[in-house]
CSV table of C-alpha atoms in Angstrom, one decimal:
chain,number,residue,atom,x,y,z
A,43,MET,CA,-2.2,6.7,19.1
A,44,ASN,CA,-5.4,5.6,18.9
A,45,ALA,CA,-6.5,2.2,16.7
A,46,GLU,CA,-8.1,4.6,14.2
A,47,ALA,CA,-4.2,5.9,13.7
A,48,ARG,CA,-2.7,3.3,13.3
A,49,THR,CA,-1.2,1.6,10.1
A,50,ASP,CA,-3.4,-1.6,9.8
A,51,ASP,CA,-2.1,-4.8,10.9
A,52,SER,CA,-0.3,-6.0,7.8
A,53,ALA,CA,1.9,-2.9,7.6
A,54,GLY,CA,4.9,-1.5,9.5
A,55,ILE,CA,8.2,-0.9,9.4
A,56,LEU,CA,11.4,-2.6,7.7
A,57,LEU,CA,15.0,-1.2,8.9
A,58,VAL,CA,17.1,-3.1,6.9
A,59,ASP,CA,20.9,-1.8,7.9
A,60,ASP,CA,24.2,-4.5,8.7
A,61,MET,CA,25.7,-2.3,11.5
A,62,GLU,CA,23.5,-3.7,15.1
A,63,ASP,CA,24.0,0.2,16.2
A,64,ASN,CA,22.0,1.8,13.1
A,65,LEU,CA,19.3,-0.9,14.4
A,66,ILE,CA,19.4,0.3,17.9
A,67,ALA,CA,19.2,3.9,17.0
A,68,LEU,CA,16.2,4.3,14.8
A,69,GLU,CA,14.4,2.1,16.8
A,70,ALA,CA,14.5,3.9,20.0
A,71,VAL,CA,13.7,7.2,17.0
A,72,LEU,CA,10.8,5.2,16.0
A,73,GLY,CA,9.6,3.8,18.7
A,74,SER,CA,7.3,6.6,19.7
A,75,LEU,CA,5.3,6.3,16.9
A,76,ASN,CA,4.0,2.8,17.8
A,77,GLU,CA,4.5,0.6,14.7
A,78,PRO,CA,5.5,-2.1,14.4
A,79,LEU,CA,9.6,-1.9,13.9
A,80,VAL,CA,10.7,-5.1,11.4
A,81,ARG,CA,14.7,-5.4,12.1
A,82,ALA,CA,16.6,-6.9,7.9
A,83,ARG,CA,20.9,-7.4,8.7
A,84,SER,CA,21.4,-7.2,4.8
A,85,GLY,CA,19.3,-6.4,1.6
A,86,GLU,CA,18.4,-10.5,0.9
A,87,GLU,CA,17.2,-10.4,4.4
A,88,ALA,CA,15.2,-7.6,3.1
A,89,MET,CA,14.0,-8.7,0.9
A,90,LYS,CA,12.6,-12.4,2.1
A,91,ALA,CA,10.6,-10.1,5.2
A,92,LEU,CA,9.3,-8.2,2.5
A,93,LEU,CA,7.9,-11.2,0.9
A,94,ARG,CA,6.2,-12.5,4.1
A,95,ARG,CA,4.4,-9.3,5.2
A,96,ARG,CA,3.2,-5.6,3.7
A,97,PHE,CA,5.3,-2.5,4.7
A,98,ALA,CA,4.2,1.1,4.7
A,99,LEU,CA,7.9,2.6,4.1
A,100,VAL,CA,11.5,0.8,4.1
A,101,LEU,CA,14.8,2.3,6.1
A,102,LEU,CA,17.5,1.3,3.6
A,103,ASP,CA,20.8,1.8,4.7
A,104,VAL,CA,23.6,1.8,1.2
A,105,ARG,CA,26.6,0.4,2.4
A,106,MET,CA,26.0,-2.8,3.1
A,107,PRO,CA,28.3,-6.1,2.3
A,108,GLY,CA,26.8,-8.5,0.2
A,109,MET,CA,24.0,-6.9,-1.6
A,110,ASP,CA,24.3,-3.2,-1.1
A,111,GLY,CA,20.7,-0.9,-0.8
A,112,PHE,CA,20.7,0.1,-4.9
A,113,GLU,CA,20.5,-3.3,-5.3
A,114,THR,CA,17.7,-4.5,-2.8
A,115,ALA,CA,15.7,-0.9,-4.2
A,116,ALA,CA,16.4,-2.1,-7.4
A,117,ASN,CA,14.5,-5.4,-6.5
A,118,ILE,CA,12.2,-3.8,-4.2
A,119,LYS,CA,10.8,-1.5,-7.1
A,120,ARG,CA,11.3,-4.6,-9.4
A,121,LEU,CA,8.7,-6.9,-7.8
A,122,ASP,CA,5.1,-5.8,-8.5
A,123,GLN,CA,3.9,-7.6,-4.7
A,124,THR,CA,6.9,-4.8,-3.4
A,125,LYS,CA,7.5,-2.1,-5.9
A,126,ASP,CA,5.4,0.8,-4.8
A,127,VAL,CA,7.1,0.7,-0.5
A,128,PRO,CA,8.7,3.4,-0.2
A,129,ILE,CA,12.7,4.2,0.5
A,130,ILE,CA,14.5,5.7,2.6
A,131,PHE,CA,17.9,5.9,2.2
A,132,LEU,CA,20.2,6.1,4.9
A,133,THR,CA,24.4,6.5,3.8
A,134,GLY,CA,26.7,7.5,6.2
A,135,THR,CA,28.6,9.2,3.0
A,136,ASP,CA,27.6,12.2,1.9
A,137,ASP,CA,28.2,11.8,-2.0
A,138,SER,CA,25.7,13.4,-4.6
A,139,GLY,CA,26.2,10.7,-6.8
A,140,TYR,CA,24.8,8.1,-4.5
A,141,ALA,CA,21.7,10.2,-3.6
A,142,PHE,CA,21.4,10.9,-7.1
A,143,ARG,CA,21.8,7.0,-7.7
A,144,GLY,CA,19.5,6.4,-4.6
A,145,TYR,CA,17.2,8.4,-6.6
A,146,ALA,CA,17.3,6.7,-9.8
A,147,THR,CA,16.8,3.5,-8.3
A,148,GLY,CA,13.3,4.5,-7.0
A,149,ALA,CA,13.7,6.7,-3.5
A,150,ALA,CA,11.4,8.2,-1.8
A,151,ASP,CA,14.3,10.3,0.1
A,152,TYR,CA,17.5,9.5,0.7
A,153,LEU,CA,19.3,11.1,4.7
A,154,THR,CA,22.9,11.3,5.9
A,155,LYS,CA,24.0,10.4,9.3
A,156,PRO,CA,24.2,10.8,11.2
A,157,PHE,CA,20.6,12.1,11.1
A,158,ASP,CA,18.4,14.4,12.6
A,159,PRO,CA,15.7,12.4,15.3
A,160,TRP,CA,13.4,14.8,14.4
A,161,VAL,CA,13.0,15.1,10.3
A,162,LEU,CA,13.6,11.6,10.7
A,163,ARG,CA,10.7,11.1,12.5
A,164,ALA,CA,8.5,13.1,10.2
A,165,LYS,CA,9.2,11.9,7.5
A,166,VAL,CA,8.3,9.0,8.2
A,167,SER,CA,5.4,10.0,9.9
A,168,VAL,CA,4.4,11.8,6.7
A,169,PHE,CA,5.0,8.1,4.4
A,170,LEU,CA,2.9,6.5,7.2
A,171,GLU,CA,-0.1,8.3,6.9
A,172,LEU,CA,0.2,8.2,3.2
A,173,HIS,CA,0.2,4.4,3.6
A,174,ARG,CA,-3.3,5.1,6.3
A,175,LYS,CA,-4.6,6.7,3.8
A,176,ASN,CA,-4.0,4.5,0.5
A,177,GLN,CA,-5.5,2.0,2.5
A,178,GLN,CA,-8.5,3.5,3.5
A,179,LEU,CA,-8.6,4.4,-0.6
A,180,GLU,CA,-8.3,0.5,-1.2
A,181,ARG,CA,-11.3,-0.2,0.9
A,182,LEU,CA,-13.5,2.6,-0.8
A,183,LEU,CA,-12.8,1.3,-3.5
A,184,VAL,CA,-13.7,-2.7,-2.9
A,185,ARG,CA,-16.9,-0.9,-0.9
A,186,GLN,CA,-17.6,0.7,-4.4
A,187,ARG,CA,-17.2,-2.2,-6.5
A,188,THR,CA,-19.7,-4.3,-4.2
A,189,ASP,CA,-21.9,-1.8,-4.2
A,190,TYR,CA,-21.7,-1.9,-7.8
A,191,GLU,CA,-22.4,-4.5,-8.4
A,192,GLU,CA,-25.2,-5.1,-5.6
A,193,VAL,CA,-26.7,-2.3,-8.5
A,194,SER,CA,-25.7,-4.6,-11.7
A,195,ARG,CA,-27.8,-6.8,-9.9
A,196,GLN,CA,-30.7,-4.4,-9.0
A,197,LEU,CA,-31.2,-3.5,-12.0
A,198,ALA,CA,-30.3,-6.6,-14.2
A,199,ASP,CA,-33.7,-8.2,-12.0
A,200,LEU,CA,-35.7,-5.2,-12.5
A,201,GLU,CA,-35.5,-5.3,-16.7
A,202,GLN,CA,-36.1,-9.1,-16.4
A,203,ASP,CA,-39.1,-8.3,-14.0
A,204,LEU,CA,-40.3,-5.6,-16.7
A,205,THR,CA,-39.9,-7.7,-19.4
A,206,GLU,CA,-41.8,-9.8,-18.0
A,207,LEU,CA,-44.5,-7.4,-17.0
A,208,GLN,CA,-44.5,-6.2,-21.3
A,209,GLN,CA,-44.7,-10.0,-22.0
A,210,MET,CA,-48.2,-10.6,-19.4
A,211,ARG,CA,-48.8,-7.2,-20.8
A,212,VAL,CA,-48.9,-7.5,-24.9
A,213,LYS,CA,-50.8,-11.4,-23.7
A,214,GLU,CA,-53.0,-9.2,-22.2
A,215,LEU,CA,-53.6,-6.8,-25.1
A,216,ARG,CA,-53.8,-9.6,-27.7
A,217,ARG,CA,-56.9,-11.9,-25.0
A,218,LEU,CA,-58.9,-8.4,-25.4
A,219,LEU,CA,-58.5,-8.0,-29.0
A,220,GLU,CA,-59.0,-11.5,-30.0
A,221,LYS,CA,-62.8,-10.9,-27.7
A,222,ARG,CA,-63.4,-7.9,-29.9
């Protein structure tokens, strides 16, 4: 993958699961995407990681000791800094109530384990591409604001020049009238 196709260095994928085997499986499936993969073994660790850096996506296990996935997702969506980070819930429980609760908590998607690695990689790729597009839009907006400020400054300078020119012409006309 070329440098332009990668998300920016400040983004990555946060993998949140209390089971080591699940984290290893996620890394094996997603490693070929050439994106930074960051592990968290609990909801608390996930929140700390999210406050330290930007992520393009969070893959979040539902059932964990302590702060479960739903509570973690609710905390992610509560913070201005993290509220727009998409969450894909991953769970071994095939319970439609869990899926409903996941979507109600703000999840972008919900997959049950065992998941199809191709499907997971495809979904993650879509979210990575969305993240890249959002980054491009943010850069364009910054550039547009900068250009607007520059044009506004130039316009103010031109208005000042025109005002001074008009004042000079009025003075010149007065002098001409006084001579007559």
